[in-house]
Amino acid sequence: MADKLLEDEDYINLKRFNFSIKETLERYPDGVPDHLIAQALGIEESEVTELYEEVVLHLRELMKVT
């Protein structure tokens, strides 16, 4: 799967949307629900918010934003 992610910028691990980010966003133009984000990432839905917050915190640290 890692190769596919690097080779295809439209790839997402969601079979029901033909593995396409574009198709997923067409279905959910106002934002993809957490359960689908979790499925695409291979994590539990309860982990989505925590992961998001960790990523944002890391970006803030890199960008020296308080």
PDB file of N, CA and C in Angstrom:
ATOM      1  N   MET A   1       0.818  -1.194   0.000  1.00  0.00           N
ATOM      2  CA  MET A   1       0.000   0.000   0.000  1.00  0.00           C
ATOM      3  C   MET A   1       0.863   1.259   0.000  1.00  0.00           C
ATOM      4  N   ALA A   2       2.002   1.226   0.681  1.00  0.00           N
ATOM      5  CA  ALA A   2       2.865   2.412   0.733  1.00  0.00           C
ATOM      6  C   ALA A   2       3.282   2.849  -0.665  1.00  0.00           C
ATOM      7  N   ASP A   3       3.594   1.891  -1.536  1.00  0.00           N
ATOM      8  CA  ASP A   3       3.965   2.235  -2.908  1.00  0.00           C
ATOM      9  C   ASP A   3       2.817   2.933  -3.617  1.00  0.00           C
ATOM     10  N   LYS A   4       1.614   2.425  -3.430  1.00  0.00           N
ATOM     11  CA  LYS A   4       0.437   3.010  -4.074  1.00  0.00           C
ATOM     12  C   LYS A   4       0.236   4.452  -3.600  1.00  0.00           C
ATOM     13  N   LEU A   5       0.450   4.698  -2.309  1.00  0.00           N
ATOM     14  CA  LEU A   5       0.312   6.053  -1.778  1.00  0.00           C
ATOM     15  C   LEU A   5       1.305   7.016  -2.418  1.00  0.00           C
ATOM     16  N   LEU A   6       2.502   6.531  -2.665  1.00  0.00           N
ATOM     17  CA  LEU A   6       3.531   7.378  -3.259  1.00  0.00           C
ATOM     18  C   LEU A   6       3.329   7.585  -4.754  1.00  0.00           C
ATOM     19  N   GLU A   7       2.759   6.592  -5.417  1.00  0.00           N
ATOM     20  CA  GLU A   7       2.599   6.637  -6.871  1.00  0.00           C
ATOM     21  C   GLU A   7       1.335   7.361  -7.326  1.00  0.00           C
ATOM     22  N   ASP A   8       0.268   7.299  -6.527  1.00  0.00           N
ATOM     23  CA  ASP A   8      -1.034   7.809  -6.964  1.00  0.00           C
ATOM     24  C   ASP A   8      -1.559   8.824  -5.955  1.00  0.00           C
ATOM     25  N   GLU A   9      -1.523  10.089  -6.303  1.00  0.00           N
ATOM     26  CA  GLU A   9      -1.958  11.139  -5.378  1.00  0.00           C
ATOM     27  C   GLU A   9      -3.459  11.089  -5.092  1.00  0.00           C
ATOM     28  N   ASP A  10      -4.232  10.348  -5.862  1.00  0.00           N
ATOM     29  CA  ASP A  10      -5.672  10.228  -5.638  1.00  0.00           C
ATOM     30  C   ASP A  10      -6.021   8.997  -4.798  1.00  0.00           C
ATOM     31  N   TYR A  11      -5.044   8.198  -4.428  1.00  0.00           N
ATOM     32  CA  TYR A  11      -5.314   6.936  -3.718  1.00  0.00           C
ATOM     33  C   TYR A  11      -5.688   7.177  -2.261  1.00  0.00           C
ATOM     34  N   ILE A  12      -6.714   6.456  -1.827  1.00  0.00           N
ATOM     35  CA  ILE A  12      -7.087   6.378  -0.417  1.00  0.00           C
ATOM     36  C   ILE A  12      -7.576   4.955  -0.174  1.00  0.00           C
ATOM     37  N   ASN A  13      -7.328   4.430   0.974  1.00  0.00           N
ATOM     38  CA  ASN A  13      -7.664   3.038   1.266  1.00  0.00           C
ATOM     39  C   ASN A  13      -9.145   2.886   1.619  1.00  0.00           C
ATOM     40  N   LEU A  14     -10.007   3.211   0.669  1.00  0.00           N
ATOM     41  CA  LEU A  14     -11.455   3.080   0.834  1.00  0.00           C
ATOM     42  C   LEU A  14     -12.035   2.438  -0.428  1.00  0.00           C
ATOM     43  N   LYS A  15     -12.227   1.147  -0.367  1.00  0.00           N
ATOM     44  CA  LYS A  15     -12.700   0.392  -1.529  1.00  0.00           C
ATOM     45  C   LYS A  15     -14.037   0.907  -2.054  1.00  0.00           C
ATOM     46  N   ARG A  16     -14.953   1.274  -1.134  1.00  0.00           N
ATOM     47  CA  ARG A  16     -16.302   1.679  -1.573  1.00  0.00           C
ATOM     48  C   ARG A  16     -16.305   2.936  -2.437  1.00  0.00           C
ATOM     49  N   PHE A  17     -15.198   3.674  -2.406  1.00  0.00           N
ATOM     50  CA  PHE A  17     -15.057   4.864  -3.250  1.00  0.00           C
ATOM     51  C   PHE A  17     -13.976   4.660  -4.305  1.00  0.00           C
ATOM     52  N   ASN A  18     -13.821   3.402  -4.712  1.00  0.00           N
ATOM     53  CA  ASN A  18     -12.862   3.019  -5.749  1.00  0.00           C
ATOM     54  C   ASN A  18     -11.443   3.490  -5.433  1.00  0.00           C
ATOM     55  N   PHE A  19     -11.111   3.525  -4.135  1.00  0.00           N
ATOM     56  CA  PHE A  19      -9.775   3.922  -3.683  1.00  0.00           C
ATOM     57  C   PHE A  19      -9.400   5.323  -4.165  1.00  0.00           C
ATOM     58  N   SER A  20     -10.392   6.201  -4.300  1.00  0.00           N
ATOM     59  CA  SER A  20     -10.187   7.535  -4.859  1.00  0.00           C
ATOM     60  C   SER A  20     -10.560   8.627  -3.855  1.00  0.00           C
ATOM     61  N   ILE A  21      -9.598   9.498  -3.564  1.00  0.00           N
ATOM     62  CA  ILE A  21      -9.883  10.645  -2.705  1.00  0.00           C
ATOM     63  C   ILE A  21     -10.936  11.531  -3.368  1.00  0.00           C
ATOM     64  N   LYS A  22     -10.824  11.732  -4.676  1.00  0.00           N
ATOM     65  CA  LYS A  22     -11.777  12.586  -5.396  1.00  0.00           C
ATOM     66  C   LYS A  22     -13.203  12.073  -5.255  1.00  0.00           C
ATOM     67  N   GLU A  23     -13.397  10.770  -5.429  1.00  0.00           N
ATOM     68  CA  GLU A  23     -14.740  10.199  -5.296  1.00  0.00           C
ATOM     69  C   GLU A  23     -15.252  10.310  -3.871  1.00  0.00           C
ATOM     70  N   THR A  24     -14.359  10.134  -2.907  1.00  0.00           N
ATOM     71  CA  THR A  24     -14.751  10.251  -1.505  1.00  0.00           C
ATOM     72  C   THR A  24     -15.206  11.676  -1.209  1.00  0.00           C
ATOM     73  N   LEU A  25     -14.445  12.662  -1.691  1.00  0.00           N
ATOM     74  CA  LEU A  25     -14.805  14.056  -1.439  1.00  0.00           C
ATOM     75  C   LEU A  25     -16.049  14.493  -2.209  1.00  0.00           C
ATOM     76  N   GLU A  26     -16.305  13.869  -3.356  1.00  0.00           N
ATOM     77  CA  GLU A  26     -17.548  14.161  -4.081  1.00  0.00           C
ATOM     78  C   GLU A  26     -18.750  13.736  -3.249  1.00  0.00           C
ATOM     79  N   ARG A  27     -18.620  12.615  -2.564  1.00  0.00           N
ATOM     80  CA  ARG A  27     -19.699  12.106  -1.712  1.00  0.00           C
ATOM     81  C   ARG A  27     -19.832  12.918  -0.432  1.00  0.00           C
ATOM     82  N   TYR A  28     -18.715  13.427   0.086  1.00  0.00           N
ATOM     83  CA  TYR A  28     -18.701  14.178   1.341  1.00  0.00           C
ATOM     84  C   TYR A  28     -18.017  15.535   1.140  1.00  0.00           C
ATOM     85  N   PRO A  29     -18.644  16.445   0.394  1.00  0.00           N
ATOM     86  CA  PRO A  29     -17.997  17.727   0.095  1.00  0.00           C
ATOM     87  C   PRO A  29     -17.769  18.607   1.323  1.00  0.00           C
ATOM     88  N   ASP A  30     -18.514  18.378   2.391  1.00  0.00           N
ATOM     89  CA  ASP A  30     -18.362  19.192   3.601  1.00  0.00           C
ATOM     90  C   ASP A  30     -17.457  18.541   4.636  1.00  0.00           C
ATOM     91  N   GLY A  31     -16.841  17.426   4.283  1.00  0.00           N
ATOM     92  CA  GLY A  31     -15.920  16.746   5.200  1.00  0.00           C
ATOM     93  C   GLY A  31     -16.267  15.283   5.363  1.00  0.00           C
ATOM     94  N   VAL A  32     -15.261  14.472   5.346  1.00  0.00           N
ATOM     95  CA  VAL A  32     -15.413  13.019   5.473  1.00  0.00           C
ATOM     96  C   VAL A  32     -15.616  12.670   6.946  1.00  0.00           C
ATOM     97  N   PRO A  33     -16.596  11.818   7.256  1.00  0.00           N
ATOM     98  CA  PRO A  33     -16.838  11.442   8.657  1.00  0.00           C
ATOM     99  C   PRO A  33     -15.652  10.681   9.260  1.00  0.00           C
ATOM    100  N   ASP A  34     -15.530  10.818  10.576  1.00  0.00           N
ATOM    101  CA  ASP A  34     -14.416  10.189  11.282  1.00  0.00           C
ATOM    102  C   ASP A  34     -14.332   8.684  11.056  1.00  0.00           C
ATOM    103  N   HIS A  35     -15.469   8.002  10.943  1.00  0.00           N
ATOM    104  CA  HIS A  35     -15.395   6.543  10.777  1.00  0.00           C
ATOM    105  C   HIS A  35     -14.732   6.159   9.456  1.00  0.00           C
ATOM    106  N   LEU A  36     -14.904   6.971   8.426  1.00  0.00           N
ATOM    107  CA  LEU A  36     -14.239   6.688   7.149  1.00  0.00           C
ATOM    108  C   LEU A  36     -12.764   7.082   7.191  1.00  0.00           C
ATOM    109  N   ILE A  37     -12.450   8.162   7.880  1.00  0.00           N
ATOM    110  CA  ILE A  37     -11.045   8.541   8.052  1.00  0.00           C
ATOM    111  C   ILE A  37     -10.316   7.426   8.789  1.00  0.00           C
ATOM    112  N   ALA A  38     -10.937   6.920   9.847  1.00  0.00           N
ATOM    113  CA  ALA A  38     -10.343   5.827  10.616  1.00  0.00           C
ATOM    114  C   ALA A  38     -10.135   4.594   9.741  1.00  0.00           C
ATOM    115  N   GLN A  39     -11.134   4.260   8.938  1.00  0.00           N
ATOM    116  CA  GLN A  39     -11.022   3.098   8.056  1.00  0.00           C
ATOM    117  C   GLN A  39      -9.874   3.274   7.071  1.00  0.00           C
ATOM    118  N   ALA A  40      -9.755   4.460   6.506  1.00  0.00           N
ATOM    119  CA  ALA A  40      -8.698   4.722   5.527  1.00  0.00           C
ATOM    120  C   ALA A  40      -7.312   4.641   6.164  1.00  0.00           C
ATOM    121  N   LEU A  41      -7.215   5.035   7.436  1.00  0.00           N
ATOM    122  CA  LEU A  41      -5.935   5.022   8.128  1.00  0.00           C
ATOM    123  C   LEU A  41      -5.641   3.704   8.832  1.00  0.00           C
ATOM    124  N   GLY A  42      -6.661   2.852   8.922  1.00  0.00           N
ATOM    125  CA  GLY A  42      -6.471   1.569   9.602  1.00  0.00           C
ATOM    126  C   GLY A  42      -6.391   1.712  11.108  1.00  0.00           C
ATOM    127  N   ILE A  43      -7.167   2.671  11.644  1.00  0.00           N
ATOM    128  CA  ILE A  43      -7.200   2.888  13.088  1.00  0.00           C
ATOM    129  C   ILE A  43      -8.647   2.849  13.569  1.00  0.00           C
ATOM    130  N   GLU A  44      -8.819   2.887  14.881  1.00  0.00           N
ATOM    131  CA  GLU A  44     -10.162   2.941  15.458  1.00  0.00           C
ATOM    132  C   GLU A  44     -10.704   4.367  15.338  1.00  0.00           C
ATOM    133  N   GLU A  45     -12.009   4.486  15.216  1.00  0.00           N
ATOM    134  CA  GLU A  45     -12.623   5.808  15.098  1.00  0.00           C
ATOM    135  C   GLU A  45     -12.275   6.687  16.307  1.00  0.00           C
ATOM    136  N   SER A  46     -12.178   6.090  17.464  1.00  0.00           N
ATOM    137  CA  SER A  46     -11.863   6.848  18.677  1.00  0.00           C
ATOM    138  C   SER A  46     -10.458   7.454  18.642  1.00  0.00           C
ATOM    139  N   GLU A  47      -9.597   6.971  17.760  1.00  0.00           N
ATOM    140  CA  GLU A  47      -8.222   7.469  17.664  1.00  0.00           C
ATOM    141  C   GLU A  47      -8.069   8.654  16.710  1.00  0.00           C
ATOM    142  N   VAL A  48      -9.086   8.946  15.921  1.00  0.00           N
ATOM    143  CA  VAL A  48      -8.982   9.985  14.892  1.00  0.00           C
ATOM    144  C   VAL A  48      -8.703  11.355  15.503  1.00  0.00           C
ATOM    145  N   THR A  49      -9.477  11.757  16.502  1.00  0.00           N
ATOM    146  CA  THR A  49      -9.298  13.077  17.112  1.00  0.00           C
ATOM    147  C   THR A  49      -7.934  13.195  17.772  1.00  0.00           C
ATOM    148  N   GLU A  50      -7.523  12.160  18.488  1.00  0.00           N
ATOM    149  CA  GLU A  50      -6.218  12.177  19.153  1.00  0.00           C
ATOM    150  C   GLU A  50      -5.088  12.309  18.130  1.00  0.00           C
ATOM    151  N   LEU A  51      -5.173  11.551  17.053  1.00  0.00           N
ATOM    152  CA  LEU A  51      -4.150  11.621  16.010  1.00  0.00           C
ATOM    153  C   LEU A  51      -4.118  13.013  15.380  1.00  0.00           C
ATOM    154  N   TYR A  52      -5.281  13.559  15.099  1.00  0.00           N
ATOM    155  CA  TYR A  52      -5.383  14.907  14.530  1.00  0.00           C
ATOM    156  C   TYR A  52      -4.696  15.923  15.446  1.00  0.00           C
ATOM    157  N   GLU A  53      -5.010  15.858  16.729  1.00  0.00           N
ATOM    158  CA  GLU A  53      -4.430  16.804  17.680  1.00  0.00           C
ATOM    159  C   GLU A  53      -2.916  16.645  17.770  1.00  0.00           C
ATOM    160  N   GLU A  54      -2.420  15.415  17.713  1.00  0.00           N
ATOM    161  CA  GLU A  54      -0.973  15.184  17.745  1.00  0.00           C
ATOM    162  C   GLU A  54      -0.294  15.757  16.510  1.00  0.00           C
ATOM    163  N   VAL A  55      -0.916  15.589  15.353  1.00  0.00           N
ATOM    164  CA  VAL A  55      -0.351  16.114  14.106  1.00  0.00           C
ATOM    165  C   VAL A  55      -0.326  17.639  14.131  1.00  0.00           C
ATOM    166  N   VAL A  56      -1.414  18.254  14.573  1.00  0.00           N
ATOM    167  CA  VAL A  56      -1.471  19.712  14.646  1.00  0.00           C
ATOM    168  C   VAL A  56      -0.432  20.234  15.630  1.00  0.00           C
ATOM    169  N   LEU A  57      -0.297  19.596  16.781  1.00  0.00           N
ATOM    170  CA  LEU A  57       0.709  20.011  17.764  1.00  0.00           C
ATOM    171  C   LEU A  57       2.116  19.907  17.170  1.00  0.00           C
ATOM    172  N   HIS A  58       2.390  18.830  16.486  1.00  0.00           N
ATOM    173  CA  HIS A  58       3.700  18.648  15.863  1.00  0.00           C
ATOM    174  C   HIS A  58       3.963  19.731  14.815  1.00  0.00           C
ATOM    175  N   LEU A  59       2.974  20.028  13.994  1.00  0.00           N
ATOM    176  CA  LEU A  59       3.129  21.085  12.992  1.00  0.00           C
ATOM    177  C   LEU A  59       3.381  22.436  13.644  1.00  0.00           C
ATOM    178  N   ARG A  60       2.670  22.723  14.724  1.00  0.00           N
ATOM    179  CA  ARG A  60       2.876  23.987  15.429  1.00  0.00           C
ATOM    180  C   ARG A  60       4.291  24.085  15.970  1.00  0.00           C
ATOM    181  N   GLU A  61       4.793  22.980  16.493  1.00  0.00           N
ATOM    182  CA  GLU A  61       6.164  22.965  17.003  1.00  0.00           C
ATOM    183  C   GLU A  61       7.163  23.200  15.879  1.00  0.00           C
ATOM    184  N   LEU A  62       6.952  22.548  14.741  1.00  0.00           N
ATOM    185  CA  LEU A  62       7.838  22.731  13.605  1.00  0.00           C
ATOM    186  C   LEU A  62       7.809  24.166  13.077  1.00  0.00           C
ATOM    187  N   MET A  63       6.639  24.760  13.123  1.00  0.00           N
ATOM    188  CA  MET A  63       6.453  26.105  12.593  1.00  0.00           C
ATOM    189  C   MET A  63       6.676  27.185  13.661  1.00  0.00           C
ATOM    190  N   LYS A  64       6.979  26.735  14.869  1.00  0.00           N
ATOM    191  CA  LYS A  64       7.212  27.634  16.004  1.00  0.00           C
ATOM    192  C   LYS A  64       6.007  28.554  16.254  1.00  0.00           C
ATOM    193  N   VAL A  65       4.813  27.954  16.193  1.00  0.00           N
ATOM    194  CA  VAL A  65       3.566  28.662  16.466  1.00  0.00           C
ATOM    195  C   VAL A  65       3.109  28.262  17.862  1.00  0.00           C
ATOM    196  N   THR A  66       2.681  29.233  18.636  1.00  0.00           N
ATOM    197  CA  THR A  66       2.226  28.928  19.998  1.00  0.00           C
ATOM    198  C   THR A  66       0.737  28.972  20.109  1.00  0.00           C
TER     199      THR A  66
END
